[in-house]
PDB file of C-alpha atoms in Angstrom:
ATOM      1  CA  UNK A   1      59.863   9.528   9.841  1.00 47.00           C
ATOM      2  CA  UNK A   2      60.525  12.760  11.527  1.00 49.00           C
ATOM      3  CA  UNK A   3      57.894  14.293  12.862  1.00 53.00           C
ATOM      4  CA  UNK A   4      59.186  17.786  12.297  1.00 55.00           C
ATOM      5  CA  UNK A   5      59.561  17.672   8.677  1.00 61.00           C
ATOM      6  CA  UNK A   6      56.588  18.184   6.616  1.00 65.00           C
ATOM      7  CA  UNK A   7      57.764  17.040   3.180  1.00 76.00           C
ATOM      8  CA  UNK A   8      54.472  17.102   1.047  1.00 81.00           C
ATOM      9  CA  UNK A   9      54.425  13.634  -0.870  1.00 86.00           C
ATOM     10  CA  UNK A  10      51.707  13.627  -3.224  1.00 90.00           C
ATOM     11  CA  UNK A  11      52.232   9.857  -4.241  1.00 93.00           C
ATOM     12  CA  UNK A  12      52.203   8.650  -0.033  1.00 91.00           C
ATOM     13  CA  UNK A  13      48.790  10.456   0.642  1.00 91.00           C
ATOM     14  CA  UNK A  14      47.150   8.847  -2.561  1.00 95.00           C
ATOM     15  CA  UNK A  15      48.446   5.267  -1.198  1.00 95.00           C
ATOM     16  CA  UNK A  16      46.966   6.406   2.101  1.00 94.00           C
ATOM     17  CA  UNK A  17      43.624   7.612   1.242  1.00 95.00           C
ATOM     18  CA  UNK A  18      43.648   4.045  -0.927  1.00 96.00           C
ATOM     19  CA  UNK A  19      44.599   1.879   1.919  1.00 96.00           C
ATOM     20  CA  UNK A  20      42.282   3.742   4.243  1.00 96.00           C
ATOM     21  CA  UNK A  21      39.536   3.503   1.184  1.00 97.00           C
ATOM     22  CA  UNK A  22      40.121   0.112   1.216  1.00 97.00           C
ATOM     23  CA  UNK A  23      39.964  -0.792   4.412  1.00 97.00           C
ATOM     24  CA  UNK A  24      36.778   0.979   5.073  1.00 97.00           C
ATOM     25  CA  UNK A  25      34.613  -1.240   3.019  1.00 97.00           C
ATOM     26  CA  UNK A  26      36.800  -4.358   3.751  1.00 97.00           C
ATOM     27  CA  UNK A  27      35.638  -3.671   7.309  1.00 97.00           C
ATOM     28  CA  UNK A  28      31.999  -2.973   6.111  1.00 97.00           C
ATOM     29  CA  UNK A  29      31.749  -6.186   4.412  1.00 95.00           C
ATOM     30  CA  UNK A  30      33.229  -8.508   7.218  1.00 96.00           C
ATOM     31  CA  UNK A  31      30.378  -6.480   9.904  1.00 97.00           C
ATOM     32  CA  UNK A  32      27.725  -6.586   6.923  1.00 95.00           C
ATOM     33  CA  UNK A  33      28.050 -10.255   7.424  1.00 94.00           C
ATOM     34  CA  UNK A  34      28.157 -10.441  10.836  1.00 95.00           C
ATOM     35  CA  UNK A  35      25.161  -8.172  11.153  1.00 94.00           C
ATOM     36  CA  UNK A  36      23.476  -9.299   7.600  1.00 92.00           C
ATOM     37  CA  UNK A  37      24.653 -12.543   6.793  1.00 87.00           C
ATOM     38  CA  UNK A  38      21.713 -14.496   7.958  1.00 84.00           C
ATOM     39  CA  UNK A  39      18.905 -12.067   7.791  1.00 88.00           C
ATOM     40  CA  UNK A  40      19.484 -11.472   4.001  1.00 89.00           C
ATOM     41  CA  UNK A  41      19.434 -14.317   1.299  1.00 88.00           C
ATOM     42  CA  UNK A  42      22.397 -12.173  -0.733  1.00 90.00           C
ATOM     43  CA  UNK A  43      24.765  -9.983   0.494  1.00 90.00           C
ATOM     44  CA  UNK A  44      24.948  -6.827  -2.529  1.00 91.00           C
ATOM     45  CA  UNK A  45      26.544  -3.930  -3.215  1.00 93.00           C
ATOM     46  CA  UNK A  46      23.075  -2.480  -2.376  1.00 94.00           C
ATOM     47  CA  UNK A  47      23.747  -2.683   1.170  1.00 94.00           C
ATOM     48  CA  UNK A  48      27.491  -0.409   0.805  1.00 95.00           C
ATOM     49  CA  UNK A  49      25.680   2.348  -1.396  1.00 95.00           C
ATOM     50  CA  UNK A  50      22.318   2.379  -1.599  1.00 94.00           C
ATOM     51  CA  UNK A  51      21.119   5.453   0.535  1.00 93.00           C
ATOM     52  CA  UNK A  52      17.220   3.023   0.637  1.00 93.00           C
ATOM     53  CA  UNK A  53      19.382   0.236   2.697  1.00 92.00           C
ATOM     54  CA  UNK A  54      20.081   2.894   5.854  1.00 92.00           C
ATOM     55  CA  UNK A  55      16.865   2.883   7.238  1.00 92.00           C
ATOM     56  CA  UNK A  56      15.071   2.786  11.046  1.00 93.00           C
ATOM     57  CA  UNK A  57      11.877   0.916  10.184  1.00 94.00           C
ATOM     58  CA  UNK A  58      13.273  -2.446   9.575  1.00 94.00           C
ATOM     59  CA  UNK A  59      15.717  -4.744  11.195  1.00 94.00           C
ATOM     60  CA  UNK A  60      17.256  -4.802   8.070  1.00 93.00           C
ATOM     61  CA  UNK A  61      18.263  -0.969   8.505  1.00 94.00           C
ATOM     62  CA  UNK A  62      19.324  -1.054  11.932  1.00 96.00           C
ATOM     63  CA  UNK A  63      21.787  -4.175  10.915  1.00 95.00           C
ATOM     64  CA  UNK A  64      23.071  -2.120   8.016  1.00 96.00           C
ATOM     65  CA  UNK A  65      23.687   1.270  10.299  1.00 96.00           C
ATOM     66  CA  UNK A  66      25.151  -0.567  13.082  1.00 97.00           C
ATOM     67  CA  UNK A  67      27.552  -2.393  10.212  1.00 97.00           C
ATOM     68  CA  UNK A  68      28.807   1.378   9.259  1.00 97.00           C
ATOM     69  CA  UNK A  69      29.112   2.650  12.836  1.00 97.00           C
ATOM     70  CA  UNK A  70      30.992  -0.011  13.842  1.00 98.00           C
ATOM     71  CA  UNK A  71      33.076   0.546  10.455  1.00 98.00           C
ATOM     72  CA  UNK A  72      33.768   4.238  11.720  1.00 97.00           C
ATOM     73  CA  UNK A  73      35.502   2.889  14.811  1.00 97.00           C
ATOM     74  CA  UNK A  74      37.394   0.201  12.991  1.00 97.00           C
ATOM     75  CA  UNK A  75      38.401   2.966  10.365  1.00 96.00           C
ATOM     76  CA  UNK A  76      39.579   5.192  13.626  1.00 96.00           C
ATOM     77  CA  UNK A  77      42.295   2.274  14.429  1.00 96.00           C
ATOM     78  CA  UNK A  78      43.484   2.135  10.183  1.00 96.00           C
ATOM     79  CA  UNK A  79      44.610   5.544  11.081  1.00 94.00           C
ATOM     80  CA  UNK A  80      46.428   5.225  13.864  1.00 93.00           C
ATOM     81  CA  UNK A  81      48.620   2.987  11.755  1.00 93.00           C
ATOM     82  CA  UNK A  82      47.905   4.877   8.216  1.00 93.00           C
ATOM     83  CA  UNK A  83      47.956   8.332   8.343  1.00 90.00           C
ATOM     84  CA  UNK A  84      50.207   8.677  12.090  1.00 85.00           C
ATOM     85  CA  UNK A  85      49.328  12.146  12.568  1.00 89.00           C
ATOM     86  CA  UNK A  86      46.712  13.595  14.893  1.00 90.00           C
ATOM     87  CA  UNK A  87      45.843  16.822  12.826  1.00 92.00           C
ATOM     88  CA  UNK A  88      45.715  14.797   9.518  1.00 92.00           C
ATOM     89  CA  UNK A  89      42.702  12.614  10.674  1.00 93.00           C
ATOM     90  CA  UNK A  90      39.592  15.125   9.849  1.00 95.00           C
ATOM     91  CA  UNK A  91      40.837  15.970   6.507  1.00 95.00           C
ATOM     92  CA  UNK A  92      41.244  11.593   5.619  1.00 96.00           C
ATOM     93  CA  UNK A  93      38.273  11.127   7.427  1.00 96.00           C
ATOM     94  CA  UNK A  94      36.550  13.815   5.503  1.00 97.00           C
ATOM     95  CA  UNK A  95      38.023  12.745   2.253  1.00 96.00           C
ATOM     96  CA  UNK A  96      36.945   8.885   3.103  1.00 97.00           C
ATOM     97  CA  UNK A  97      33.192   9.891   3.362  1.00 97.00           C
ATOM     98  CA  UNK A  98      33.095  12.080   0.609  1.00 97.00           C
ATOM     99  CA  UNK A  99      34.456   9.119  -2.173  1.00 97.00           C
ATOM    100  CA  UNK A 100      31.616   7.105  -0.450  1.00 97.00           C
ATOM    101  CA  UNK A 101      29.292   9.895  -0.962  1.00 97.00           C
ATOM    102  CA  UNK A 102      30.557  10.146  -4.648  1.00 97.00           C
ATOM    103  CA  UNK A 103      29.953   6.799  -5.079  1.00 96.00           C
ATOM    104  CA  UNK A 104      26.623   6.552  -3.593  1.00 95.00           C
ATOM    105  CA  UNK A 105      25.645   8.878  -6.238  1.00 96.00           C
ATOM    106  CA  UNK A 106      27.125   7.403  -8.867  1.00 96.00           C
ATOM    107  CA  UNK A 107      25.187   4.035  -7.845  1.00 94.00           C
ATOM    108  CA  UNK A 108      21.658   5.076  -6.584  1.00 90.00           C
ATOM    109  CA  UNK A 109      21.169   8.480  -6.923  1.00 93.00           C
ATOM    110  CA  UNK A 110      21.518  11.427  -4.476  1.00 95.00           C
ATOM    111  CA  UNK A 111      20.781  10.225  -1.122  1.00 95.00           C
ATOM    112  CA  UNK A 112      17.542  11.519  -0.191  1.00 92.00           C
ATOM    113  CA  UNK A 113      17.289   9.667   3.817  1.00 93.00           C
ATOM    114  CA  UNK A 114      17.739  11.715   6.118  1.00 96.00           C
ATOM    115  CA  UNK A 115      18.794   8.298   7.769  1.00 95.00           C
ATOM    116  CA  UNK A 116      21.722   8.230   5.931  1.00 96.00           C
ATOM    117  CA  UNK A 117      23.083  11.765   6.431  1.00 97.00           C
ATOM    118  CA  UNK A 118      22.669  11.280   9.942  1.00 97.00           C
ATOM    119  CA  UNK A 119      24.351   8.081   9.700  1.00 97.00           C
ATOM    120  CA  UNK A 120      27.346   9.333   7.765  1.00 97.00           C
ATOM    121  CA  UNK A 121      27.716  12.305   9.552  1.00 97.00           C
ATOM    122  CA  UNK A 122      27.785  10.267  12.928  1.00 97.00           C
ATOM    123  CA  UNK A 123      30.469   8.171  11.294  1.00 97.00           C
ATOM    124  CA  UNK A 124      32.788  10.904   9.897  1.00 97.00           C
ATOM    125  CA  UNK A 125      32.275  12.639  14.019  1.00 97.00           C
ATOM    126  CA  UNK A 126      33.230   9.007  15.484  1.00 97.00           C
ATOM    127  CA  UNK A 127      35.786   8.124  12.890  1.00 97.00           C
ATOM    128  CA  UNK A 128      37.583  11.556  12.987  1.00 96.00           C
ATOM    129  CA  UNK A 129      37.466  12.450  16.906  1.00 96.00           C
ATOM    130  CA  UNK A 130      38.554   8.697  17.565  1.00 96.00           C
ATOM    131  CA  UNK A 131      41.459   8.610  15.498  1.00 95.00           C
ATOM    132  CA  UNK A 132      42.695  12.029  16.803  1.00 95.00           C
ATOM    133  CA  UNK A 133      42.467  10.924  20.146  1.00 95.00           C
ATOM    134  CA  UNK A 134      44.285   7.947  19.966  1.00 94.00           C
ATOM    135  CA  UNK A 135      46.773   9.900  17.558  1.00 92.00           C
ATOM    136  CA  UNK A 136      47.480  12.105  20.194  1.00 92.00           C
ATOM    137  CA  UNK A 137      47.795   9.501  22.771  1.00 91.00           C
ATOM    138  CA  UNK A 138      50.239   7.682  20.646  1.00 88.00           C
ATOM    139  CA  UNK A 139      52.325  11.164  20.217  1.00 84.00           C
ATOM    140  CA  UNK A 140      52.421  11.706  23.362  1.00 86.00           C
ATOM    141  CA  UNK A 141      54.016   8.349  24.431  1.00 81.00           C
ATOM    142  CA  UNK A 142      57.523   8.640  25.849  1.00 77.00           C
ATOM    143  CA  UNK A 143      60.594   7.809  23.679  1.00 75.00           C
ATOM    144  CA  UNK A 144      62.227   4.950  25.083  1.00 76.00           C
ATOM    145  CA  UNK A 145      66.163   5.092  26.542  1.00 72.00           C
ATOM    146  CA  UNK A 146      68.519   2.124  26.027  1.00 71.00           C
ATOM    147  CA  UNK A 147      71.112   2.462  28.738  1.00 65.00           C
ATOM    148  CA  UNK A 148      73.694   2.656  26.332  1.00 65.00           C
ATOM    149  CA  UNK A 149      72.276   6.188  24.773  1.00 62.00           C
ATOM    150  CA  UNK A 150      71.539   7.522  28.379  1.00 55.00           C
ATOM    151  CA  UNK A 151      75.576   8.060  29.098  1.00 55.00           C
ATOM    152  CA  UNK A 152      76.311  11.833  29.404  1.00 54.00           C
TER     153      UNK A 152
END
């Protein structure tokens, strides 16, 4: 892929927001279980949507938080590989945390914690300014020269 083209492909950023989708709560579940699986007697959907579950008064809460920042920076890396392009990462950051805001709702309601505001909002700033740095540092990596292209 060219970098210099910009051919708008509705159909590749769908499969990329999908893939990224994905991968954020495959990630979330594997640290949920890290963090959660033996303080909890059953992992639930609870913990992915329930605004109640991101809280700083329990151990509990500050298992589930640390599961979703450490998400964020695991999400950074997806994007490096999915979307390729430093000044795309905001907008699939932004568009990641606003399905999991849709679907928050649609599960428990609007979120009411300030908790989890803070926590989302931490994880969109992480997972967007992450990814566009190591975007950029990927761009900016030299193009290797066989010695067979470098004859004048």
């Amino acid at each position: 892929m060219f970098y210099g083209t910009a051919v708008w492909d509705p159909w590749l950023i769908v499969g990329q927001i999908i893939c990224l989708q994905c991968s954020f709560y495959l990630s979330l579940g594997v640290f949920m279980i890290l963090f959660l699986g033996l303080r909890v007697p059953r992992l639930s959907l609870v913990y992915f949507f329930d605004y109640a579950t991101l809280t700083t008064s329990t151990v509990t809460g500050w298992c589930v938080i640390a599961s979703f920042l450490f998400t964020s920076l695991a999400g950074a890396v997806y994007m490096i590989f999915v979307v390729e392009r430093a000044r795309k990462c905001l907008d699939f950051s932004a568009t990641l945390y606003i399905t999991h805001l849709f679907l928050c709702i649609v599960y428990g309601g609007w979120p009411s914690s300030m908790a989890w505001w803070v926590v989302n909002g931490t994880g969109l700033a992480v997972m967007a300014l992450l990814a566009e740095y190591l975007c950029i540092k990927r761009e900016q990596r030299e193009i290797p020269m066989d010695r067979f292209h470098s004859r004048v």
